[in-house]
GROMACS .gro file of C-alpha atoms in nm:
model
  124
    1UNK     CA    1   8.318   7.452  11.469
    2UNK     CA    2   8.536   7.601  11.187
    3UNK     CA    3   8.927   7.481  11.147
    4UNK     CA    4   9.233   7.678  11.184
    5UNK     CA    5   9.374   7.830  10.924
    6UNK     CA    6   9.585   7.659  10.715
    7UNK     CA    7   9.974   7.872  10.639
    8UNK     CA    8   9.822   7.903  10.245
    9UNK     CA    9   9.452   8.137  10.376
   10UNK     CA   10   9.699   8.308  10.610
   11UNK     CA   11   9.871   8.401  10.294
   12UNK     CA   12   9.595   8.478  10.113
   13UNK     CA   13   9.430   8.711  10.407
   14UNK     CA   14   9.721   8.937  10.465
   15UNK     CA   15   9.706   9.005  10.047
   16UNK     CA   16   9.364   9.083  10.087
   17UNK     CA   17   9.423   9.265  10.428
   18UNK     CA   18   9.709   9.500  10.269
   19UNK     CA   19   9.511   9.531   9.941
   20UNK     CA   20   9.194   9.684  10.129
   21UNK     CA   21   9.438   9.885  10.367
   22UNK     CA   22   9.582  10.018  10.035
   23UNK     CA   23   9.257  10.083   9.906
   24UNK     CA   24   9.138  10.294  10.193
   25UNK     CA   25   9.463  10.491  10.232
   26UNK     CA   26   9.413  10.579   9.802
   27UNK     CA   27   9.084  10.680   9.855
   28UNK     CA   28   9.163  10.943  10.195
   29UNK     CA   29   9.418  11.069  10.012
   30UNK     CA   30   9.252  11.136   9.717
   31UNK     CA   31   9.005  11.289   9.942
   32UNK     CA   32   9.260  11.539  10.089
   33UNK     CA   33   9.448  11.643   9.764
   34UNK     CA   34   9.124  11.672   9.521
   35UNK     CA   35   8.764  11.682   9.708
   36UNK     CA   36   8.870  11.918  10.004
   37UNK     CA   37   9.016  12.239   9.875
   38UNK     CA   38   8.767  12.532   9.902
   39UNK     CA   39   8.842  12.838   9.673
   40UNK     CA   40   8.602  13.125   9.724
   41UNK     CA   41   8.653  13.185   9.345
   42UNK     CA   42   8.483  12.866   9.269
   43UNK     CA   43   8.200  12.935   9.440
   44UNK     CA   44   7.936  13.200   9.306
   45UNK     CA   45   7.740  13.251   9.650
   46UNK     CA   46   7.672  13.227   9.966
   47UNK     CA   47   7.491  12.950   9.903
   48UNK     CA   48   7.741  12.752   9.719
   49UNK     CA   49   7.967  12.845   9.977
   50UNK     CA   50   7.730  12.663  10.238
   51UNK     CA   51   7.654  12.329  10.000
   52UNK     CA   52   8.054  12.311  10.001
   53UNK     CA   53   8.119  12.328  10.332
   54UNK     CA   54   7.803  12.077  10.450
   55UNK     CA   55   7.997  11.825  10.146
   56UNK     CA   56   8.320  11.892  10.319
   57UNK     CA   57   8.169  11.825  10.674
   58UNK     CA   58   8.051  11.524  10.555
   59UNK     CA   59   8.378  11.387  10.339
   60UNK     CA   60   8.557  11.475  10.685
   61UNK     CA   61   8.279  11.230  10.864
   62UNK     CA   62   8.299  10.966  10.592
   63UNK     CA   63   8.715  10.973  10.655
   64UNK     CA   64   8.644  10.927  11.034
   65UNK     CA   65   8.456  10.615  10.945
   66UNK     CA   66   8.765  10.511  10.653
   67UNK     CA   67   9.032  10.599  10.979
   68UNK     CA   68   8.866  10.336  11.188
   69UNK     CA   69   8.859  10.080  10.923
   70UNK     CA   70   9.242  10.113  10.851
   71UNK     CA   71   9.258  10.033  11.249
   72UNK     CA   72   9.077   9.735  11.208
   73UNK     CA   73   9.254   9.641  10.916
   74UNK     CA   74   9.623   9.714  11.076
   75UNK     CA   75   9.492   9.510  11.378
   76UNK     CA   76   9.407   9.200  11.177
   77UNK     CA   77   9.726   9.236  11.015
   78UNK     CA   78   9.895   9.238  11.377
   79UNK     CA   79   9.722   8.925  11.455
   80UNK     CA   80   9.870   8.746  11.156
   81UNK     CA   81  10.177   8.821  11.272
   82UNK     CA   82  10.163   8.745  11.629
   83UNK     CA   83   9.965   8.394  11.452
   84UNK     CA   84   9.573   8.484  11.687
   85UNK     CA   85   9.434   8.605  11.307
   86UNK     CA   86   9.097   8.395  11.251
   87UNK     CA   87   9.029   8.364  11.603
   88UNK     CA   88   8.723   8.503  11.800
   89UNK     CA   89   8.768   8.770  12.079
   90UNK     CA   90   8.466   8.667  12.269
   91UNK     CA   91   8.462   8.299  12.267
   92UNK     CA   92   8.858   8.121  12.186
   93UNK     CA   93   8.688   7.949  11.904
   94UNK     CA   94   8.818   8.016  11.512
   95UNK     CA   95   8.616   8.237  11.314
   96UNK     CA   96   8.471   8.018  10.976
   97UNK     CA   97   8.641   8.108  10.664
   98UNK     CA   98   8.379   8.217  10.489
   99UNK     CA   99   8.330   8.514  10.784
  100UNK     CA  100   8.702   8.588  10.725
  101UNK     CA  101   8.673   8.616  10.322
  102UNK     CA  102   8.368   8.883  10.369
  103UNK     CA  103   8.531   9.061  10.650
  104UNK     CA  104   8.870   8.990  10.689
  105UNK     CA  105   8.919   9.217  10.941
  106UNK     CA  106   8.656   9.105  11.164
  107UNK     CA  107   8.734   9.016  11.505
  108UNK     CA  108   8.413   8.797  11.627
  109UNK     CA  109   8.266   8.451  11.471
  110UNK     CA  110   7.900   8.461  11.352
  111UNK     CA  111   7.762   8.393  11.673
  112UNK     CA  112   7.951   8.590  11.886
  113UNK     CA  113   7.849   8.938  11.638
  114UNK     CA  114   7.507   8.830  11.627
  115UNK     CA  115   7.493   8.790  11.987
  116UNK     CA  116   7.650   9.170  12.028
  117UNK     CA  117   7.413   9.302  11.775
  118UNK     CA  118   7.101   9.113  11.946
  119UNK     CA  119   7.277   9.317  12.299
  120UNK     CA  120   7.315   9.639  12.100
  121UNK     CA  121   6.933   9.631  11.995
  122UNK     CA  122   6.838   9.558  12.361
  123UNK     CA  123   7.020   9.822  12.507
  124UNK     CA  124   7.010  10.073  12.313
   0.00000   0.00000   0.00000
């Protein structure tokens, strides 16, 4: 069974929680000043036209993806506040440090996420 978390990793994993959260909200934004502007003077063809819009499709997918990671991140960061960060939403039991450090955002301990994923496979 893994130990609480001492005051000092709570510390640490709301500077690493902000720091990704940061991270992702640079990168969509980025993403909406720079990488999604379409000028048909730019593009040559109808073809180009059509490569630019399938890129844009996808950068628009890839943000869905980044918008549900800030959730998860702005949940953990809840949890540190309201002091149930580190601990596992299936089972009551903490989630091991080293779990935490990879993904700090996660909400399930090792065996509780491999026990989802082995559910996920079997049901489709």
């Amino acid at each position: 069974m893994a130990k609480p978390l001492t005051t000092k990793d709570r510390e640490k994993f709301r500077e690493l929680l902000e720091s990704k959260r940061v991270m992702v909200l640079d990168r969509a934004r980025r993403t909406l000043t720079e990488d999604m502007a379409l000028s048909q003077d730019d593009l040559a063809d109808e073809m180009d036209l059509a490569s630019s819009e399938y890129y844009q499709s996808f950068e628009f997918r890839l943000r869905g993806r980044e918008k549900v990671h800030l959730a998860k991140l702005d949940l953990a960061l809840r949890k540190l506040d309201e002091g149930s960060f580190g601990i596992c939403e299936m089972c009551d039991e903490p989630i091991g440090k080293k779990r935490l450090e990879a993904r700090p955002e996660t909400t399930l301990c090792i065996k509780c996420k491999e026990a989802q994923e082995r559910d996920e496979r079997a049901f489709g």
